[in-house]
Short mmCIF file of C-alpha atoms and ligand atoms in Angstrom, two decimals:
data_model
loop_
_atom_site.label_atom_id
_atom_site.label_comp_id
_atom_site.label_asym_id
_atom_site.label_seq_id
_atom_site.Cartn_x
_atom_site.Cartn_y
_atom_site.Cartn_z
CA MET A 1 66.42 97.96 103.68
CA ALA A 2 64.40 97.99 100.88
CA TYR A 3 66.89 96.88 98.39
CA LEU A 4 67.00 93.82 99.76
CA ASP A 5 63.90 92.89 98.40
CA GLN A 6 63.78 94.66 95.73
CA LEU A 7 66.44 92.54 95.11
CA GLN A 8 64.39 88.89 95.59
CA ALA A 9 61.65 89.83 93.60
CA GLN A 10 64.03 90.49 91.04
CA PHE A 11 65.62 87.29 91.24
CA PRO A 12 63.27 84.92 93.45
CA GLU A 13 65.47 81.54 92.01
CA ILE A 14 69.29 83.08 94.28
CA GLU A 15 68.63 82.98 98.09
CA PHE A 16 69.71 87.00 99.18
CA GLU A 17 70.56 86.55 102.81
CA ALA A 18 71.05 89.60 105.75
CA GLU A 19 73.76 90.08 107.86
CA GLN A 20 75.13 86.80 106.50
CA SER A 21 79.63 86.24 108.07
CA LEU A 22 81.64 87.64 105.86
CA ALA A 23 84.42 85.81 107.85
CA PRO A 24 83.80 81.84 105.94
CA HIS A 25 84.44 83.00 102.63
CA THR A 26 87.55 84.07 103.30
CA THR A 27 91.47 82.70 104.09
CA VAL A 28 92.48 84.91 107.35
CA LYS A 29 88.48 83.89 108.47
CA ILE A 30 88.41 87.77 109.14
CA GLY A 31 85.08 90.06 108.66
CA GLY A 32 81.89 91.37 109.81
CA PRO A 33 78.37 90.32 108.03
CA ALA A 34 77.17 91.66 104.19
CA GLU A 35 74.01 93.71 104.06
CA VAL A 36 72.84 91.43 101.55
CA PHE A 37 75.32 88.65 100.64
CA CYS A 38 73.98 85.87 98.30
CA LEU A 39 76.50 83.50 95.96
CA LEU A 40 76.00 83.26 91.66
CA LYS A 41 77.07 80.11 90.11
CA GLU A 42 75.37 80.84 86.49
CA LYS A 43 77.47 83.50 84.76
CA VAL A 44 73.90 85.11 83.40
CA HIS A 45 73.26 85.62 87.02
CA LEU A 46 76.35 87.92 87.81
CA ILE A 47 75.49 89.64 85.02
CA ASN A 48 72.35 89.71 85.64
CA VAL A 49 72.74 90.68 89.41
CA THR A 50 75.38 93.22 88.46
CA GLN A 51 73.79 95.03 86.24
CA PHE A 52 69.91 95.85 88.16
CA ALA A 53 72.68 96.81 90.76
CA LEU A 54 74.13 99.50 89.10
CA LYS A 55 70.75 100.24 87.62
CA GLN A 56 69.38 100.71 91.02
CA ASN A 57 72.73 101.76 93.06
CA ILE A 58 72.95 99.31 95.04
CA PRO A 59 76.60 99.44 96.46
CA LEU A 60 77.86 96.22 95.42
CA THR A 61 81.65 94.19 95.86
CA ILE A 62 82.22 90.56 94.32
CA LEU A 63 84.43 88.83 96.13
CA GLY A 64 85.84 85.17 94.34
CA TRP A 65 88.08 82.54 96.63
CA GLY A 66 88.37 86.01 99.68
CA ALA A 67 92.60 84.76 99.72
CA ASN A 68 93.81 88.68 99.10
CA SER A 69 90.89 90.87 101.14
CA LEU A 70 91.42 91.72 104.99
CA ILE A 71 87.58 92.70 105.78
CA SER A 72 86.14 95.25 108.37
CA ASP A 73 85.06 93.89 111.34
CA SER A 74 82.23 96.24 110.56
CA GLY A 75 81.21 94.09 107.82
CA ILE A 76 80.00 95.54 104.62
CA ARG A 77 77.41 97.70 103.54
CA GLY A 78 75.28 96.91 100.46
CA LEU A 79 75.07 93.80 98.45
CA VAL A 80 78.17 90.96 98.30
CA ILE A 81 77.81 88.48 95.64
CA LYS A 82 80.92 85.40 96.47
CA ASN A 83 81.08 84.72 92.93
CA LEU A 84 81.26 80.53 92.22
CA CYS A 85 80.71 80.25 88.27
CA GLN A 86 82.89 78.22 87.60
CA GLU A 87 82.52 77.27 83.35
CA ILE A 88 85.90 76.17 81.32
CA THR A 89 85.79 76.66 78.19
CA VAL A 90 88.83 75.16 75.41
CA HIS A 91 87.77 76.15 72.28
CA PRO A 92 89.70 74.36 68.81
CA GLN A 93 92.98 74.50 67.51
CA SER A 94 91.45 76.20 64.83
CA GLN A 95 89.58 79.47 66.85
CA THR A 96 92.60 79.96 68.49
CA VAL A 97 94.53 83.69 66.58
CA GLU A 98 98.26 83.66 68.54
CA THR A 99 98.35 87.15 69.51
CA GLN A 100 98.16 89.62 72.50
CA THR A 101 100.05 87.66 74.98
CA ASP A 102 103.57 88.06 76.07
CA GLN A 103 105.22 85.75 78.62
CA SER A 104 108.68 88.24 78.52
CA THR A 105 106.78 90.35 80.35
CA THR A 106 108.05 94.40 80.74
CA THR A 107 106.58 94.16 84.92
CA PRO A 108 109.23 95.12 87.48
CA ALA A 109 111.15 92.28 88.58
CA ARG A 110 111.48 93.24 92.54
CA TRP A 111 109.82 90.45 93.38
CA GLN A 112 112.14 87.89 91.56
CA ALA A 113 114.80 87.57 93.97
CA ALA A 114 112.55 87.97 97.59
CA ASP A 115 113.53 84.40 98.51
CA GLN A 116 116.65 82.74 97.34
CA PRO A 117 118.74 80.57 99.11
CA GLU A 118 121.89 83.14 97.29
CA THR A 119 120.20 86.51 100.09
CA GLY A 120 121.19 84.64 103.14
CA TYR A 121 117.18 84.64 103.42
CA ASN A 122 114.55 81.69 102.35
CA ALA A 123 111.99 81.60 103.56
CA GLY A 124 110.93 78.44 101.71
CA ALA A 125 110.74 79.19 98.55
CA ASP A 126 113.37 78.95 95.41
CA PHE A 127 111.44 79.45 92.03
CA SER A 128 114.32 80.04 90.42
CA GLN A 129 116.41 76.97 89.32
CA LEU A 130 112.52 75.76 88.13
CA ASP A 131 111.97 78.11 85.80
CA TYR A 132 111.61 77.58 81.23
CA PHE A 133 109.62 78.90 78.93
CA GLU A 134 106.95 76.92 76.90
CA ALA A 135 106.58 80.30 74.35
CA GLU A 136 107.26 77.20 71.00
CA ALA A 137 104.67 75.40 72.51
CA PRO A 138 101.09 75.64 70.50
CA ARG A 139 98.60 77.91 71.57
CA VAL A 140 95.51 76.54 73.13
CA LEU A 141 92.39 79.32 73.69
CA VAL A 142 90.25 78.70 76.71
CA THR A 143 87.41 80.94 78.25
CA MET A 144 87.22 80.76 82.17
CA ASP A 145 84.25 82.43 84.14
CA ALA A 146 85.62 84.79 86.47
CA GLY A 147 84.80 82.93 89.72
CA VAL A 148 86.81 79.82 88.02
CA SER A 149 88.53 78.33 91.75
CA LEU A 150 92.60 78.60 90.13
CA PRO A 151 93.39 75.43 91.55
CA MET A 152 90.49 73.52 90.10
CA ALA A 153 91.33 74.96 86.71
CA ILE A 154 95.28 74.16 86.81
CA ASN A 155 94.84 70.50 86.90
CA THR A 156 91.63 70.36 84.49
CA LEU A 157 93.56 72.15 82.55
CA LEU A 158 96.74 70.09 82.56
CA SER A 159 94.17 66.05 82.64
CA GLN A 160 92.81 68.14 79.33
CA GLY A 161 96.72 68.46 78.06
CA ILE A 162 96.84 72.85 78.19
CA THR A 163 99.25 74.54 80.71
CA GLY A 164 100.89 77.61 81.04
CA LEU A 165 98.70 77.89 84.58
CA GLN A 166 101.77 75.13 86.35
CA TRP A 167 103.29 78.55 87.59
CA TYR A 168 100.27 79.22 89.80
CA THR A 169 100.22 76.34 92.00
CA ARG A 170 98.74 76.57 95.55
CA ILE A 171 97.74 80.37 95.04
CA PRO A 172 94.41 80.13 96.64
CA ALA A 173 92.48 82.14 94.15
CA SER A 174 89.28 82.88 91.90
CA ILE A 175 90.05 83.58 88.18
CA GLY A 176 88.39 87.35 89.04
CA GLY A 177 91.03 88.03 92.30
CA ALA A 178 94.24 86.48 89.63
CA ILE A 179 93.39 89.03 87.11
CA TYR A 180 92.17 92.18 89.47
CA ASN A 181 96.23 92.28 91.35
CA ASN A 182 98.40 90.06 87.97
CA ILE A 183 99.60 87.46 90.63
CA HIS A 184 103.00 86.39 90.34
CA GLY A 185 104.01 82.58 90.60
CA GLY A 186 107.97 83.02 90.03
CA LYS A 187 108.94 85.09 87.57
CA HIS A 188 105.96 84.94 86.07
CA PHE A 189 102.18 87.10 85.99
CA ILE A 190 99.47 85.77 84.90
CA GLY A 191 98.58 88.27 82.94
CA GLU A 192 101.71 87.46 80.44
CA LEU A 193 99.07 84.45 80.05
CA LEU A 194 95.48 86.60 79.23
CA GLN A 195 94.23 87.51 75.81
CA SER A 196 91.35 89.85 76.64
CA VAL A 197 88.75 90.39 79.75
CA GLN A 198 84.95 90.80 79.30
CA VAL A 199 83.66 93.12 82.46
CA ILE A 200 80.87 95.40 83.07
CA ASP A 201 81.93 98.51 83.26
CA GLN A 202 79.96 101.57 85.37
CA THR A 203 77.29 102.16 83.54
CA GLY A 204 76.37 98.55 83.57
CA GLU A 205 77.48 97.53 79.55
CA LEU A 206 79.18 94.18 79.14
CA LYS A 207 83.49 95.78 77.14
CA ARG A 208 85.71 93.15 75.81
CA TYR A 209 89.25 94.41 77.11
CA LEU A 210 92.69 93.53 75.19
CA ALA A 211 94.99 92.75 77.68
CA SER A 212 97.12 95.45 76.60
CA GLU A 213 94.52 97.82 78.42
CA LEU A 214 94.60 96.73 81.45
CA GLU A 215 97.49 98.02 82.61
CA LEU A 216 98.83 95.05 84.29
CA ASP A 217 101.95 95.64 86.53
CA TYR A 218 103.32 94.58 89.30
CA ASP A 219 100.57 93.72 92.05
CA HIS A 220 97.94 95.91 89.65
CA SER A 221 96.19 95.99 87.27
CA ARG A 222 93.25 98.40 85.90
CA PHE A 223 90.88 97.48 88.08
CA HIS A 224 92.71 98.56 91.39
CA HIS A 225 90.34 102.35 90.10
CA SER A 226 87.97 100.80 87.48
CA LYS A 227 84.99 99.45 89.70
CA GLU A 228 84.33 97.14 86.30
CA ILE A 229 83.07 93.75 87.47
CA ILE A 230 85.40 91.16 86.08
CA ILE A 231 82.95 88.31 84.01
CA SER A 232 85.38 85.93 82.10
CA ALA A 233 87.91 85.71 80.43
CA ASP A 234 89.69 83.82 77.06
CA PHE A 235 93.33 82.51 78.27
CA LEU A 236 95.45 81.88 75.65
CA LEU A 237 97.79 78.15 77.40
CA PHE A 238 99.40 75.93 75.97
CA LYS A 239 99.17 72.88 74.43
CA GLY A 240 103.06 72.15 76.34
CA ALA A 241 104.62 69.09 77.57
CA VAL A 242 102.39 68.05 80.42
CA GLU A 243 104.65 65.71 82.06
CA LYS A 244 107.30 68.85 82.49
CA ALA A 245 104.33 71.04 84.28
CA LYS A 246 102.57 68.43 86.18
CA SER A 247 107.09 67.92 87.61
CA ILE A 248 106.99 71.99 88.03
CA VAL A 249 103.16 71.72 89.80
CA ILE A 250 104.53 68.51 92.46
CA ALA A 251 107.82 70.93 93.61
CA TRP A 252 105.87 74.11 93.46
CA ALA A 253 103.63 72.60 96.44
CA LYS A 254 106.33 71.42 97.94
CA GLN A 255 108.07 74.71 98.32
CA LYS A 256 104.55 76.69 99.10
CA ALA A 257 103.66 74.30 101.78
CA ILE A 258 105.37 76.34 104.66
CA GLN A 259 103.39 79.51 103.81
CA PRO A 260 100.71 80.13 106.22
CA GLN A 261 96.72 79.39 104.50
CA ASN A 262 95.56 81.33 107.55
CA SER A 263 96.77 84.38 106.04
CA LEU A 264 96.49 86.61 103.10
CA GLY A 265 99.50 85.87 101.59
CA CYS A 266 102.56 88.37 102.33
CA VAL A 267 101.09 91.41 103.16
CA PHE A 268 102.96 94.17 101.40
CA GLN A 269 104.24 94.94 98.43
CA ASN A 270 108.06 94.01 98.06
CA ILE A 271 110.51 97.49 97.78
CA THR A 272 111.91 98.70 94.41
CA ALA A 273 115.13 98.45 93.67
CA LYS A 274 116.45 102.02 94.39
CA GLU A 275 114.93 101.25 97.78
CA GLN A 276 116.83 98.18 98.07
CA ALA A 277 119.80 99.55 97.30
CA ARG A 278 119.72 102.82 99.65
CA LEU A 279 119.31 100.68 102.85
CA GLY A 280 121.61 98.27 101.41
CA LEU A 281 119.95 95.19 101.78
CA PRO A 282 120.67 91.14 99.35
CA THR A 283 116.73 91.50 98.88
CA PRO A 284 114.06 93.30 98.15
CA SER A 285 112.19 90.69 99.82
CA THR A 286 109.76 92.63 102.67
CA GLY A 287 109.62 88.83 104.26
CA TYR A 288 113.64 90.26 104.79
CA LEU A 289 112.84 93.55 105.67
CA ILE A 290 110.49 92.50 107.73
CA GLN A 291 112.42 89.84 109.57
CA LYS A 292 115.87 90.95 109.40
CA VAL A 293 115.66 94.87 109.54
CA LEU A 294 112.78 94.77 111.38
CA THR A 295 112.94 92.32 113.91
CA LEU A 296 109.21 92.03 114.02
CA GLN A 297 108.83 88.42 113.23
CA GLY A 298 106.08 87.11 115.94
CA LEU A 299 104.86 90.01 117.11
CA GLN A 300 101.18 89.30 117.91
CA ILE A 301 98.83 91.37 118.34
CA GLY A 302 95.08 89.76 119.83
CA ASP A 303 95.52 86.17 117.40
CA ALA A 304 97.02 88.32 114.72
CA LYS A 305 100.48 87.18 114.50
CA ILE A 306 103.52 87.96 111.81
CA SER A 307 104.45 84.11 111.18
CA ASP A 308 107.15 82.16 112.47
CA ARG A 309 106.73 80.78 109.27
CA HIS A 310 107.21 83.00 106.95
CA ALA A 311 106.86 87.30 108.16
CA ALA A 312 105.92 88.77 105.24
CA PHE A 313 102.45 87.04 105.78
CA ILE A 314 99.89 88.27 108.55
CA GLU A 315 98.05 84.78 110.56
CA ASN A 316 94.78 84.08 111.98
CA VAL A 317 96.33 82.38 114.90
CA GLY A 318 93.19 81.73 116.47
CA HIS A 319 89.63 84.03 116.64
CA ALA A 320 91.60 87.41 115.47
CA THR A 321 89.60 91.13 114.66
CA ALA A 322 90.60 93.18 111.57
CA ALA A 323 91.04 95.47 113.85
CA ASP A 324 93.49 93.26 115.85
CA TYR A 325 95.24 92.79 112.20
CA LEU A 326 95.11 95.72 111.25
CA ALA A 327 96.95 97.01 114.64
CA VAL A 328 100.04 94.65 113.24
CA ILE A 329 99.87 96.37 109.96
CA ARG A 330 99.87 99.50 111.13
CA LYS A 331 103.04 98.16 113.59
CA ILE A 332 105.14 97.27 110.53
CA ILE A 333 103.86 100.12 108.82
CA GLN A 334 105.43 102.38 111.62
CA ALA A 335 108.90 100.62 111.59
CA ALA A 336 109.74 101.15 108.66
CA GLN A 337 109.04 104.47 108.31
CA ALA A 338 111.04 104.95 111.62
CA LYS A 339 114.25 102.65 111.14
CA CYS A 340 113.70 102.69 107.32
CA GLN A 341 112.62 105.37 106.07
CA LEU A 342 110.64 103.54 104.05
CA HIS A 343 106.47 103.36 103.57
CA LEU A 344 105.46 99.11 102.53
CA LYS A 345 102.53 99.14 100.49
CA PRO A 346 100.15 96.87 100.90
CA GLU A 347 99.50 94.31 98.81
CA ILE A 348 95.94 92.53 100.02
CA PHE A 349 92.80 94.86 99.46
CA PHE A 350 90.68 96.59 102.88
CA LEU A 351 86.74 96.00 101.72
CA GLY A 352 84.25 98.32 104.43
CA PHE A 353 86.66 100.18 105.78
CA THR A 354 86.12 103.73 106.45
CA ALA A 355 89.20 106.28 105.34
CA SER A 356 90.31 107.59 108.87
CA GLU A 357 90.58 104.13 109.55
CA LEU A 358 92.92 103.38 106.52
CA ASP A 359 94.79 105.51 107.67
CA GLY A 360 98.21 105.77 107.36
CA ILE A 361 97.99 102.53 105.13
CA VAL A 362 96.80 103.36 102.90
CA GLN A 363 97.96 106.19 100.70
CA THR A 364 94.82 106.45 98.39
CA ALA A 365 92.23 105.53 100.14
CA SER A 366 88.68 106.39 98.93
CA ALA A 367 91.60 104.68 95.19
CA GLU A 368 92.45 102.26 97.10
CA SER A 369 89.62 100.07 99.88
CA SER A 370 87.41 98.67 97.74
CA ALA A 371 86.52 97.49 94.61
CA SER A 372 82.97 98.11 95.03
CA ALA A 373 81.45 99.15 92.43
C1 FAD B 1 98.73 81.45 101.17
C2 FAD B 1 98.73 82.36 100.22
C3 FAD B 1 99.30 82.23 99.14
C4 FAD B 1 99.50 83.24 98.43
N1 FAD B 1 100.19 83.14 97.63
C5 FAD B 1 100.68 84.14 96.10
C6 FAD B 1 101.21 83.99 95.60
O1 FAD B 1 102.68 83.12 95.10
N2 FAD B 1 101.57 85.25 94.25
C7 FAD B 1 100.46 86.26 94.80
O2 FAD B 1 100.43 87.26 93.53
N3 FAD B 1 99.41 85.85 95.22
C8 FAD B 1 99.88 84.92 96.43
N4 FAD B 1 98.49 85.49 97.17
C9 FAD B 1 97.42 86.16 97.68
C10 FAD B 1 96.13 85.67 96.96
O3 FAD B 1 95.66 84.55 96.61
C11 FAD B 1 95.54 85.88 95.91
O4 FAD B 1 95.71 87.25 95.38
C12 FAD B 1 94.46 85.96 94.50
O5 FAD B 1 94.52 86.12 93.69
C13 FAD B 1 93.33 86.06 95.94
O6 FAD B 1 92.59 86.23 94.68
P1 FAD B 1 91.03 86.05 94.68
O7 FAD B 1 89.81 85.40 94.44
O8 FAD B 1 91.53 84.65 96.62
O9 FAD B 1 90.25 87.62 95.13
P2 FAD B 1 89.56 88.05 96.43
O10 FAD B 1 90.48 88.71 98.00
O11 FAD B 1 88.64 87.78 96.70
O12 FAD B 1 89.11 89.62 95.83
C14 FAD B 1 90.78 90.60 95.91
C15 FAD B 1 89.79 91.49 95.01
O13 FAD B 1 89.30 91.80 93.63
C16 FAD B 1 88.27 92.36 93.59
N5 FAD B 1 87.45 90.95 92.71
C17 FAD B 1 87.41 89.66 93.19
N6 FAD B 1 86.81 89.31 91.81
C18 FAD B 1 85.99 89.88 90.74
C19 FAD B 1 85.58 90.42 89.94
N7 FAD B 1 85.64 89.37 89.22
N8 FAD B 1 85.62 91.77 89.51
C20 FAD B 1 86.31 92.86 89.90
N9 FAD B 1 86.46 92.13 90.89
C21 FAD B 1 87.05 90.91 91.52
C22 FAD B 1 87.98 91.95 95.05
O14 FAD B 1 87.02 92.61 94.69
C23 FAD B 1 88.85 92.49 95.51
O15 FAD B 1 89.30 93.84 96.46
C24 FAD B 1 97.96 83.91 98.17
C25 FAD B 1 97.24 83.59 99.57
C26 FAD B 1 97.35 83.25 100.37
C27 FAD B 1 96.44 82.86 100.79
#
């Protein structure tokens, strides 16, 4: 592994470790080692190490909070960077140009009705009553490193009178991970607040994209296929009603408390409106489908178990392996196919797996199995 010595010689101030276990760096505590691993807290280090790795053709994977990534039991070859760059800059309002964000997103609404009580299915979260728009409030430009912890950003910004992120309370995420999959909270997507994103492309060039260039959609962004590395993002937030936003944070946290943390969040995307109509279901929620239609709630393989609290989540109830987790996913996919002629699409990312390990799970394994550059 000559490149470990190369990296260490090039960046003596950074600690690079061989065969470092990645499980502790994920919420689900699953995953083998990184061939080479480093934690980066400075943006300048993230830029320099990324550019060096690209130039030397060292396979590169960026990990944020690890809340949406299933890592193979064999680990990830190449360099894995845990991004902990945490800088938040609030710009003076005179520098805030009010463009490029759109609160009335055109993103398909299939997550919206997912957990509403009128469906007869309530997995603990009903956000519909809490929603409001704050588009009338003055805007404020905030730049955040991709490694910023989303929960920390919500609290820090609220304490400075800045609102807009309250809908994402209790979502374990880095800002980079949140943009990568355009996270959703209630009726909102994080992309609604984005103005632009600074990235490093495959040639090592630093670039900036406007939000309109990011292909933001339900559980999608350009980063799924571009393999660019997100360095930082400019958000247009609000000088909004802070007490109201704080009350949302409290209500949201209460509703989301039921969701198991030893998981990767909802494993599958909700089904489309067309599929929902074909199956005559009251909700597009895959939690509903798994619990009520496939009756698989509680299924356990090894230590990976479909949560008793929320059937869209698969928990690690002990010492689950990635193979256990994948086996549960496969069972659900096969049952949905057999009973409903439905191919469920995973919402999580698979890092370090071979295409054959993901056969039947990820339709385009090479494009979606990893965010490796
Ligand atoms: C209990 C629980 C509740 C959840 N609730 C929600 C919810 O309400 N709504 C929702 O949308 N999601 C939810 N999730 C899923 C998860 O929190 C989000 O998807 C989150 O955005 C993941 O961010 P992360 O930093 O952990 O990403 P990671 O898992 O670290 O990475 C995910 C992918 O993004 C890539 N990536 C990360 N950072 C970068 C970067 N800087 N540049 C390029 N690529 C990068 C990674 O390589 C990987 O492919 C939940 C998860 C859990 C465990």
